[in-house]
Coordinates of C-alpha atoms in Angstrom, one line a residue:
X16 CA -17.4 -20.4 16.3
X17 CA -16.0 -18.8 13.8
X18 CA -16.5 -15.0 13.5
X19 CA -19.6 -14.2 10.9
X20 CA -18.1 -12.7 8.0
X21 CA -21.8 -12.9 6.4
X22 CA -24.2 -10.4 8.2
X23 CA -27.0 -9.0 6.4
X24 CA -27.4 -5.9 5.6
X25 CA -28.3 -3.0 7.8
X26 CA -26.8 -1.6 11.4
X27 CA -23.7 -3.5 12.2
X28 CA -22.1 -2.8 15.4
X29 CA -18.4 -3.4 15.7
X30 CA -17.0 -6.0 18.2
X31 CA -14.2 -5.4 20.3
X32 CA -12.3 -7.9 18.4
X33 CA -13.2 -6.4 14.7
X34 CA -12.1 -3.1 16.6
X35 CA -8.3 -5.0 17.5
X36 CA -8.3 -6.2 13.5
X37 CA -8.7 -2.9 12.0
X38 CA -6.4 -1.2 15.4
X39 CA -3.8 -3.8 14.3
X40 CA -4.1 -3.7 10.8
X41 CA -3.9 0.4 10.3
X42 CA -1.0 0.8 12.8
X43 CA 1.0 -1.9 10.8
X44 CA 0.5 -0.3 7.7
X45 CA 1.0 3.0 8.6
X46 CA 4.5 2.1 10.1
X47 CA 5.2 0.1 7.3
X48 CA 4.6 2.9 4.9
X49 CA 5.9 5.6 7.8
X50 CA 9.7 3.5 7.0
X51 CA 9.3 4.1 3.1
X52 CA 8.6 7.7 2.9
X53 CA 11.2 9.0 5.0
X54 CA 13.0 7.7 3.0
X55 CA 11.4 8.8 0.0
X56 CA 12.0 12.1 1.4
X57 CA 15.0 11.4 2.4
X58 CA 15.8 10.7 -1.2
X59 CA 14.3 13.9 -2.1
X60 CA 16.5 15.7 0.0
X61 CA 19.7 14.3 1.1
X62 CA 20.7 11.5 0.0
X63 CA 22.0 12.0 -3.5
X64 CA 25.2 14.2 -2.3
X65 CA 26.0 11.5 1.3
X66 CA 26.0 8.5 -0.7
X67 CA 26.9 9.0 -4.4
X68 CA 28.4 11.7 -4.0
X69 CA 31.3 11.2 -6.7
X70 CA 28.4 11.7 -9.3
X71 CA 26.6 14.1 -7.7
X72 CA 29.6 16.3 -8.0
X73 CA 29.9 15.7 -11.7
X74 CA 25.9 16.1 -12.6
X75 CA 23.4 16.5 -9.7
X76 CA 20.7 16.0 -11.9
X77 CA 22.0 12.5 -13.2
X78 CA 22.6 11.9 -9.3
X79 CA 18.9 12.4 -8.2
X80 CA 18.1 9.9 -10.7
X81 CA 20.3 7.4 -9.1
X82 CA 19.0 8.3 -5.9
X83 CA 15.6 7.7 -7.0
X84 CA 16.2 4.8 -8.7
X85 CA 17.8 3.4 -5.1
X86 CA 14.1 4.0 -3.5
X87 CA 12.8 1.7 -6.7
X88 CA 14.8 -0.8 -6.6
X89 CA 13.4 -2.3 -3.4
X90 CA 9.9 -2.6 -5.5
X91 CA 11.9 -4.9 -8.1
X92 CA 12.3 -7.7 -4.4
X93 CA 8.7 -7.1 -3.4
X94 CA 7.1 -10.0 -5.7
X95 CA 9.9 -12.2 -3.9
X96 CA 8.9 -11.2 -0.4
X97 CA 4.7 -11.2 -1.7
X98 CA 5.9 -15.0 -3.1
X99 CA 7.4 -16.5 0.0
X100 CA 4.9 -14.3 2.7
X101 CA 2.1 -15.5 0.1
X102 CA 3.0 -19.2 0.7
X103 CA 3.8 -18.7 4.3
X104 CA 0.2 -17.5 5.1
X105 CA -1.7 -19.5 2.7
X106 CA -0.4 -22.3 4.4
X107 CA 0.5 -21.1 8.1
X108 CA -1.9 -18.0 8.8
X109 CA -2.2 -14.2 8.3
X110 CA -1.2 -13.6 11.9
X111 CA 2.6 -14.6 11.9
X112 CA 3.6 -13.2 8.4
X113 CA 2.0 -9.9 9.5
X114 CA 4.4 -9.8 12.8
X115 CA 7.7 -11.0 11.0
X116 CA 7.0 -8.1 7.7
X117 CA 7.1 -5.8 10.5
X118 CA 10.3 -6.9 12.2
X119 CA 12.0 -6.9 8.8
X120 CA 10.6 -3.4 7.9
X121 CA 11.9 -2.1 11.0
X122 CA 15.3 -3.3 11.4
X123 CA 15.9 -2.5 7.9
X124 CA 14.8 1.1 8.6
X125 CA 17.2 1.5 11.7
X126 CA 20.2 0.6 10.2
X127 CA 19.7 2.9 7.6
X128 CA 19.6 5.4 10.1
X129 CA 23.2 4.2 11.4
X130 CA 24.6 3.7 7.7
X131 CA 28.1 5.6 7.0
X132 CA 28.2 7.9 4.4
X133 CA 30.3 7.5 0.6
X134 CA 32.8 10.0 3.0
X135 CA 33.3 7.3 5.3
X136 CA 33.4 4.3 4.1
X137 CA 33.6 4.7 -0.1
X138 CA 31.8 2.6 -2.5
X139 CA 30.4 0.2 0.2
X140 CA 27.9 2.8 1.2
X141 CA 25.5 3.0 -1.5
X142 CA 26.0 -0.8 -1.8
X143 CA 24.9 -1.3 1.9
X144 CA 22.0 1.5 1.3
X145 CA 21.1 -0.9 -1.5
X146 CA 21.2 -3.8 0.3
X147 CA 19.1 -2.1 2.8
X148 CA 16.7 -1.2 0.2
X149 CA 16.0 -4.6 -0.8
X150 CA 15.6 -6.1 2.8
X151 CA 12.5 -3.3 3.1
X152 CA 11.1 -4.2 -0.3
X153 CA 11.4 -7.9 0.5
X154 CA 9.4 -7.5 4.0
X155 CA 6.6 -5.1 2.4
X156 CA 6.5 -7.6 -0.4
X157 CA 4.4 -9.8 2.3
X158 CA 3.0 -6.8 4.4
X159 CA 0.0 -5.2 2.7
X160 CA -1.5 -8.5 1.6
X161 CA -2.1 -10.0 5.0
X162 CA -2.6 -6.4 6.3
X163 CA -5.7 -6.2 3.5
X164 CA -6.9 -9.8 4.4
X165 CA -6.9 -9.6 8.3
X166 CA -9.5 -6.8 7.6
X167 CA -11.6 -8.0 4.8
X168 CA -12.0 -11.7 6.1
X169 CA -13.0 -10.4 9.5
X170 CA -15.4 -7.8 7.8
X171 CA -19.3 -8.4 7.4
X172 CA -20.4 -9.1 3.9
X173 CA -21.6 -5.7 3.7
X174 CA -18.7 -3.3 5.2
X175 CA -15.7 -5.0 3.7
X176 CA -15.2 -2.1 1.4
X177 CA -15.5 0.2 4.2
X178 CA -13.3 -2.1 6.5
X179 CA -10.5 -3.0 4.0
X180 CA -9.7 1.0 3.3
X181 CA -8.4 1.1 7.4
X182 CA -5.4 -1.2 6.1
X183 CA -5.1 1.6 3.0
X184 CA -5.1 4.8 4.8
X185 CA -1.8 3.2 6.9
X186 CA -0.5 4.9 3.3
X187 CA -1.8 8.6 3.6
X188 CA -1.1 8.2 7.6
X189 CA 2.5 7.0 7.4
X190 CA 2.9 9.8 4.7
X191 CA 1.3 12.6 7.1
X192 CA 3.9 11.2 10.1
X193 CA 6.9 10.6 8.1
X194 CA 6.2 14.7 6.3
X195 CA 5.6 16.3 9.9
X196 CA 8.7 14.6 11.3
X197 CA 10.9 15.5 8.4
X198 CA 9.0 19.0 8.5
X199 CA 9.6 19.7 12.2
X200 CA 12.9 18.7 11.7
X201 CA 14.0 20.9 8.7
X202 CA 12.5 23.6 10.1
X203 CA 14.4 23.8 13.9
X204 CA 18.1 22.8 12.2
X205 CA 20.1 24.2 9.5
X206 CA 20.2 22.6 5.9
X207 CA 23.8 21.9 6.8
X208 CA 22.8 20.1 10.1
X209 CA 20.0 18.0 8.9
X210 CA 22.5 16.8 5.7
X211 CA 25.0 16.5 8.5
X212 CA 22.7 14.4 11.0
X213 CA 19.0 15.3 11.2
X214 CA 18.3 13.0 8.4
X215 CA 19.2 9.7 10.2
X216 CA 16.8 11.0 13.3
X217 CA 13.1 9.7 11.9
X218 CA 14.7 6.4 10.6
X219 CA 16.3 5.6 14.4
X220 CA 13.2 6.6 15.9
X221 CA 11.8 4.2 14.1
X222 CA 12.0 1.8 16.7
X223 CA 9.5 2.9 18.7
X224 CA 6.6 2.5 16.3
X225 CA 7.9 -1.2 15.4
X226 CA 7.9 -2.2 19.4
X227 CA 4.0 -0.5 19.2
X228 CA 3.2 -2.2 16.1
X229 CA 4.6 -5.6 17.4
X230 CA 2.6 -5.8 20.6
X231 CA -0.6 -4.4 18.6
X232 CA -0.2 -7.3 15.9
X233 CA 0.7 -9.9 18.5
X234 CA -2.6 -9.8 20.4
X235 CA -4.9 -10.0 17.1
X236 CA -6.6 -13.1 16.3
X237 CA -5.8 -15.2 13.4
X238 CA -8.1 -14.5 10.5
X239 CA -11.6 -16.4 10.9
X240 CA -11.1 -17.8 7.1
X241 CA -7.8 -19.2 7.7
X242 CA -9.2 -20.9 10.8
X243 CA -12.0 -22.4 8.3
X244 CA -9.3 -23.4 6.1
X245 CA -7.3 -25.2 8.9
X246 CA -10.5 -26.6 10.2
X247 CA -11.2 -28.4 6.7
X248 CA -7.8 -28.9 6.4
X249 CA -8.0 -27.2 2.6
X250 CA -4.8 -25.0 3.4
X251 CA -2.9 -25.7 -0.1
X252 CA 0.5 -27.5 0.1
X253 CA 1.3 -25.7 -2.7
X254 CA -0.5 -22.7 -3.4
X255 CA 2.0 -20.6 -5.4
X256 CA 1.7 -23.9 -8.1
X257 CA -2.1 -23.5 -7.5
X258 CA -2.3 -19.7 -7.7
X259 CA -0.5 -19.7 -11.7
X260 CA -2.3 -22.7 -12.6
X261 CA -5.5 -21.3 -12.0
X262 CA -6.0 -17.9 -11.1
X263 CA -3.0 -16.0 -13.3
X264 CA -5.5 -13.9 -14.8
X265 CA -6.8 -12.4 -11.7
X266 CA -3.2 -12.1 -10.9
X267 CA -2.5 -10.2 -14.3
X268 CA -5.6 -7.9 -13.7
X269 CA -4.6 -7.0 -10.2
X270 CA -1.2 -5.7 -11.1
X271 CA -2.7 -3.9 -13.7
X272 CA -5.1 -2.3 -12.0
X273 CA -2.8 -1.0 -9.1
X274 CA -0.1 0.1 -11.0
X275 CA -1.5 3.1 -11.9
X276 CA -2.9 4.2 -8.5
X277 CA 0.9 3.7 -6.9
X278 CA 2.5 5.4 -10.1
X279 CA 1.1 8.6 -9.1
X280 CA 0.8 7.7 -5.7
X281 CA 4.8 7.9 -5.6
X282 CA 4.3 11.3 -7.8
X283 CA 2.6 12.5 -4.4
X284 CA 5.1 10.9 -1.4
X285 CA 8.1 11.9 -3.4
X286 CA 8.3 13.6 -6.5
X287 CA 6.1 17.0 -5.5
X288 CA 8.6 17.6 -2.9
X289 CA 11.8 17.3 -4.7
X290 CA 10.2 19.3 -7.6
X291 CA 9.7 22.2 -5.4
X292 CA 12.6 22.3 -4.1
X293 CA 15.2 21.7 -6.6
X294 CA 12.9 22.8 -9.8
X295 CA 10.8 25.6 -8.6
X296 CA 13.2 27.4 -6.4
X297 CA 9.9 26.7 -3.2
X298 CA 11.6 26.5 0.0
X299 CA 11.8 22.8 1.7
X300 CA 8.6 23.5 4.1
X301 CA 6.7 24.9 1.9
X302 CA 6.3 22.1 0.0
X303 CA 6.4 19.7 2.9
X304 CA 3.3 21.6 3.4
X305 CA 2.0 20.9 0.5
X306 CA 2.4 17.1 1.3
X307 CA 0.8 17.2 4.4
X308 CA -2.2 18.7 2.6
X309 CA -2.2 16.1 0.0
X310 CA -1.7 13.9 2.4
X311 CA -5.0 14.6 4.3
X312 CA -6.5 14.4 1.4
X313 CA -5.6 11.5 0.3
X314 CA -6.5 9.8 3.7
X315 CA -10.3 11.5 3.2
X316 CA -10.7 10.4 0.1
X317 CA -9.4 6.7 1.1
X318 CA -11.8 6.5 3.7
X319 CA -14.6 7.2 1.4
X320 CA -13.7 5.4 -1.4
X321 CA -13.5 2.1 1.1
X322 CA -17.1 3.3 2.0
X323 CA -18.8 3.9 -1.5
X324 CA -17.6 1.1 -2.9
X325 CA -20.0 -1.0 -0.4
X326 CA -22.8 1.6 -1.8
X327 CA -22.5 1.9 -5.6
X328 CA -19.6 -1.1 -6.0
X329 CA -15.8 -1.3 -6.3
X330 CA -15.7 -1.7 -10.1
X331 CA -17.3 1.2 -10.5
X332 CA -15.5 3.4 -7.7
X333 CA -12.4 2.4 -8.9
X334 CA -13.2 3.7 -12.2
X335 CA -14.6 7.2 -11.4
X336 CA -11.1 7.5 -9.6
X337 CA -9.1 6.5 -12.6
X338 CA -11.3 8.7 -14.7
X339 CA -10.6 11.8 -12.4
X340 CA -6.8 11.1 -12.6
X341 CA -6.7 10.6 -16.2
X342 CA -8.7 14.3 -16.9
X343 CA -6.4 16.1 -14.4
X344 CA -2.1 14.5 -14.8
X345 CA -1.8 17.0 -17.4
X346 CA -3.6 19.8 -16.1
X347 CA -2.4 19.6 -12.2
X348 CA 1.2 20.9 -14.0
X349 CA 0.4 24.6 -14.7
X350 CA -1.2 25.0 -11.1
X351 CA 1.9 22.8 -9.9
X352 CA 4.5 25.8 -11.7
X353 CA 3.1 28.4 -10.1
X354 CA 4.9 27.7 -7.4
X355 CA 2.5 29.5 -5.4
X356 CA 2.2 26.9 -1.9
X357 CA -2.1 27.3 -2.1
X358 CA -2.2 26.4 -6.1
X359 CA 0.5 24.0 -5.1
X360 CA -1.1 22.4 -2.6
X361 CA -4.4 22.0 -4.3
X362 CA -2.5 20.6 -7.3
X363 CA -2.2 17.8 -5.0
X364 CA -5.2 17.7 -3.5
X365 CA -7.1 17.0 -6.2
X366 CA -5.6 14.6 -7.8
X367 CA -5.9 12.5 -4.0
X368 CA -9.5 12.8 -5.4
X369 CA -8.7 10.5 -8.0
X370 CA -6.4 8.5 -5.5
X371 CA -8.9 7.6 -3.1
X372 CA -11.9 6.1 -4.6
X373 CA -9.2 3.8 -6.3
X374 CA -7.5 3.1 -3.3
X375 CA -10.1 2.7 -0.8
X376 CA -11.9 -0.4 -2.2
X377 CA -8.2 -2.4 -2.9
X378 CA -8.1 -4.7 -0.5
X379 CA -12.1 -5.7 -0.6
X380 CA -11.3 -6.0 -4.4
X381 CA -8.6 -8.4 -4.4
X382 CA -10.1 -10.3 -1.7
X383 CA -13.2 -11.2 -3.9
X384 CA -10.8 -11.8 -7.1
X385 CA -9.0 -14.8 -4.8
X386 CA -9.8 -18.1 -3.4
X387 CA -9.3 -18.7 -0.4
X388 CA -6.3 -21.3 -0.4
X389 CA -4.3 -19.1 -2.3
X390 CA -5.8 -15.5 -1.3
X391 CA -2.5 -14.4 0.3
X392 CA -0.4 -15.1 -2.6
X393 CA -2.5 -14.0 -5.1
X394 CA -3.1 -10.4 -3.5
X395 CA 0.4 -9.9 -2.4
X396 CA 1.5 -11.1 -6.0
X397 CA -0.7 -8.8 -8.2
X398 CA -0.2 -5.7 -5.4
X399 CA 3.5 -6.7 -5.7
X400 CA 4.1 -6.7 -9.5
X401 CA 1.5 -3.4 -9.8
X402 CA 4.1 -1.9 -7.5
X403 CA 6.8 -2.4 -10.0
X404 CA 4.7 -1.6 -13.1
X405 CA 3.5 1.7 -11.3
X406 CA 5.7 2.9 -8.5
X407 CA 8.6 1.6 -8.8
X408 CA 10.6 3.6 -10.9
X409 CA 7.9 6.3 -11.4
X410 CA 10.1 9.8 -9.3
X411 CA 12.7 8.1 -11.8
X412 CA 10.8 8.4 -14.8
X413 CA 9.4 11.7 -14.4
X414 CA 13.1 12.9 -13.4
X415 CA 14.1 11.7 -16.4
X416 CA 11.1 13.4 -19.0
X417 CA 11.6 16.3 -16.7
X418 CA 15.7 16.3 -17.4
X419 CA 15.3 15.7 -21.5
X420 CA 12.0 17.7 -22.5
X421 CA 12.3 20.4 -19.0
X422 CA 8.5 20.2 -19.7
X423 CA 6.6 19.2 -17.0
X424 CA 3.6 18.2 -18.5
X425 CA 5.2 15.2 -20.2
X426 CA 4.8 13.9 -16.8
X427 CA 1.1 14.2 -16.5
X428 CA 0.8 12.4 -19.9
X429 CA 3.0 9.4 -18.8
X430 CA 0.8 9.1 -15.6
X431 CA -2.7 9.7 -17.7
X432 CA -1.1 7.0 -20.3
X433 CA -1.0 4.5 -16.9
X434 CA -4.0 5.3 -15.4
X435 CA -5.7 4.2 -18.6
X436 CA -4.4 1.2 -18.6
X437 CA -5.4 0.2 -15.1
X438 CA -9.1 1.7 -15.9
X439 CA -9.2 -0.9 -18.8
X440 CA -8.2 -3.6 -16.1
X441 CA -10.4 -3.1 -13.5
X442 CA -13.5 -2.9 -16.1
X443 CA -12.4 -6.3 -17.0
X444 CA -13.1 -7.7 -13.4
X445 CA -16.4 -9.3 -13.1
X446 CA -18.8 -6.7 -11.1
X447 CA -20.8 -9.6 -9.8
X448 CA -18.2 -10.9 -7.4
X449 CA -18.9 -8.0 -4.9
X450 CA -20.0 -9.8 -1.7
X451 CA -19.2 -13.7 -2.6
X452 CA -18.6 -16.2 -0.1
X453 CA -14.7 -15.4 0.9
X454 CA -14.5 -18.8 3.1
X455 CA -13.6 -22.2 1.2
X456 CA -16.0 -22.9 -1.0
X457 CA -15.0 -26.7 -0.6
X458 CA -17.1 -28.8 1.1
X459 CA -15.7 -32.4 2.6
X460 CA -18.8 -33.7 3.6
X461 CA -16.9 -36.7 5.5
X462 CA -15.1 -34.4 7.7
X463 CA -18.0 -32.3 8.7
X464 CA -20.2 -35.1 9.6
X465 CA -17.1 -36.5 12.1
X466 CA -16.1 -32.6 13.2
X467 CA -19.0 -30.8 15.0
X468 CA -17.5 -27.8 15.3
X469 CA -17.4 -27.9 11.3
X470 CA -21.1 -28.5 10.6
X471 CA -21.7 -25.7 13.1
X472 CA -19.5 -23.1 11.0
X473 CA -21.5 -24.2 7.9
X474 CA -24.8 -24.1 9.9
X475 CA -23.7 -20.5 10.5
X476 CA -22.9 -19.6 6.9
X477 CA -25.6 -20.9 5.7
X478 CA -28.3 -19.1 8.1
X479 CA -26.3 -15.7 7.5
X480 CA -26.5 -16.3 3.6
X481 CA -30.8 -17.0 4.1
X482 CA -30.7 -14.1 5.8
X483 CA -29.3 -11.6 3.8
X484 CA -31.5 -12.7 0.7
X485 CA -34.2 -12.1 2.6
X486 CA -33.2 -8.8 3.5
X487 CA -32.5 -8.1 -0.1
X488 CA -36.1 -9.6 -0.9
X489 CA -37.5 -7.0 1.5
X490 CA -35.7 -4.2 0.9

């Protein structure tokens, strides 16, 4: 039978199979996200002089532009790889998209780590750390939307907040590993020996986690909704067709609502860092410290946002984190200056408050904004183009207000401006479709009454649904 995704309220007790979901879903994301923000901090760092170095020697500040715009350019291929992982598991299953994002992520990441530098091999160095680039957008295009859905579809009706936030604190975790690598390193080698070599050492090693991540991912069971879906046959033949004839709002909304959340997301992997070091004078592990703070933070605050949301509603906990982020981008900037590491640090820190509560309920949100033939595509879609609204370009952006204005405020008002605009958003989402039905909602009544196991499924659903209302009545 298929796994009850309905349970009434009250003590749930996690199987060993919903403890392999989450197991399979956090480690994914978290080495996913562990590959971008090395080299987000690598970017920071390093890689402006090794490979455009021509530039850099003419204007280093023009040059850490480029070099941030190389980390967002990967975000402008993520709706390509969300479209094509979108169709793949809509119509072939979570399961397989999740394993083959990871194998792209990964070897993407490696050869970075072996890529000649503009002193080797000229011009076709930044073009092949380009390329590169685009192969990891294209594979984490697909990766967080079956990530989020593996989790929610297997949840019980009433933890799926709580369930979907262990896919969203792969982000915070995959910050806190790639920061204490790149901290550990920077702090046993010279400046001239990590821009020599060090660098390339997290993005080889690499490896390892993918080989982890692949044997996790491989023994985890497809999601019990796409087996519904297979089991009625309703998997959509063409659900990207579907998805924009039907549901383009919802994809519209869920752009909107992320972009914000990842634009000062970004702020916080990448930006702090390089600001410390380059703009404040703050020696490199100091503010590496600072990020491993935030990101701590960031992964608390995840936790319970995921967990709230199930309590008070995602609507709602999304917008008391928008609300906190709007009434502090400007302010964060004078405890920021100081360049004191505590005031620093708890620049940071607060504004994870903000992060969190609208983080943590993402991937239970999207899930209930989607159908299920076309629940893959549209929450890898809308995460996707919310990426490139928010994230994408957003070290860029403040580089670039921090280069013509040299007031570092102007930054705060740019992500306030944002985080406005995604608060509108999600208060235009319905707040009654917390806790729908996430399996098809068609019903061939043919094909049930010649499939056993079919009628049994709907028996199931329909005795968990009973259920809960009577809890509710009694409660």
């Amino acid at each position: 039978m298929a796994h009850d995704t309905s349970a009434p309220a009250g003590r749930h007790e996690m199987s060993h199979e919903e403890r392999k979901v989450l197991a399979g879903t956090l480690v994914g994301t978290t080495i996913e996200w562990y590959d971008f923000f090395i080299y987000a901090q690598a970017a920071a760092f390093v890689l402006a002089p090794l490979y455009f170095s021509p530039l850099s020697e003419d204007n280093a500040g023009l040059a850490q532009v480029v070099a941030w715009a190389s980390l967002g350019i990967s975000f402008l291929f993520r709706p390509l790889g969300a479209v094509v992982a979108g169709h793949l598991g809509d119509k072939y299953g979570r399961k397989i998209v999740l394993v083959l994002t990871l194998v792209g992520m990964g070897a993407a990441t490696m050869l970075i780590g072996l890529l000649p530098t503009y002193a080797a091999i000229g011009v076709w160095a930044p073009i092949f750390l380009v390329l590169l680039r685009i192969m990891q957008g294209f594979s984490a295009g697909g990766e967080w939307g079956g990530a989020a859905l593996m989790a929610v579809e297997h949840a019980p009706r009433h933890k799926r907040g709580l369930f979907g936030a262990y896919p969203q604190i792969g982000v915070p975790l995959g910050m806190l590993l790639a920061t204490t690598f790149m901290f550990a390193l920077t702090s046993a080698m010279s400046p001239e020996d990590f821009a020599a070599w060090g660098w390339r050492i997290p993005f080889l090693s690499s490896v390892v986690l993918i080989v982890v991540g692949y044997l996790i991912r491989k023994t985890v069971d497809e999601s019990p909704v796409f087996k519904e879906m297979q089991l009625r046959k309703k998997e959509s033949s063409a659900p990207l067709g579907q998805l924009f004839k039907h549901n383009s709002k919802q994809v519209t909304l869920a752009a909107l609502i992320f972009a914000a959340n990842n634009a000062a997301g970004y702020l916080v992997i990448a930006f702090f860092a390089s600001y410390g070091a380059n703009v404040l004078g703050m020696p490199r592990s100091q503010t590496l410290v600072a990020s491993l703070i935030g990101g701590v933070g960031w992964l608390v605050f995840t936790m319970f946002g995921g967990w709230i949301s199930d309590k008070i509603g995602r609507v709602r906990t999304f917008q008391i984190g928008y609300a906190i982020i709007i009434l502090w981008a400007v302010p964060m900037w004078f405890l920021l200056d100081t360049a004191s590491l505590p005031l620093f640090a708890l620049a940071i820190v607060i504004l994870t408050v903000g992060l969190g509560p609208s983080y943590g309920p993402q991937s239970a949100l999207y899930a209930e904004m989607f159908p299920a033939r076309v629940r893959y595509s549209g929450v890898s879609i809308g995460y996707a183009f919310g990426s490139i609204i928010g994230g994408a370009f957003a070290p860029m952006i403040a580089q670039l207000l921090l280069n013509q204005t040299g007031m570092s405020w102007t930054i705060g008002v740019y992500i306030a401006g944002i985080a406005t605009v995604s608060l509108i958003a999600v208060s235009l989402v319905p707040k009654n479709i917390q806790g729908i039905d996430l399996n098809v909602q068609e019903v061939h009544e043919d094909y049930v009454a010649e499939h056993p196991e079919a009628a049994e499924i709907l028996a199931a659903a329909k005795a968990a649904e009973a259920a809960e209302a009577a809890e509710k009545k009694r409660g």
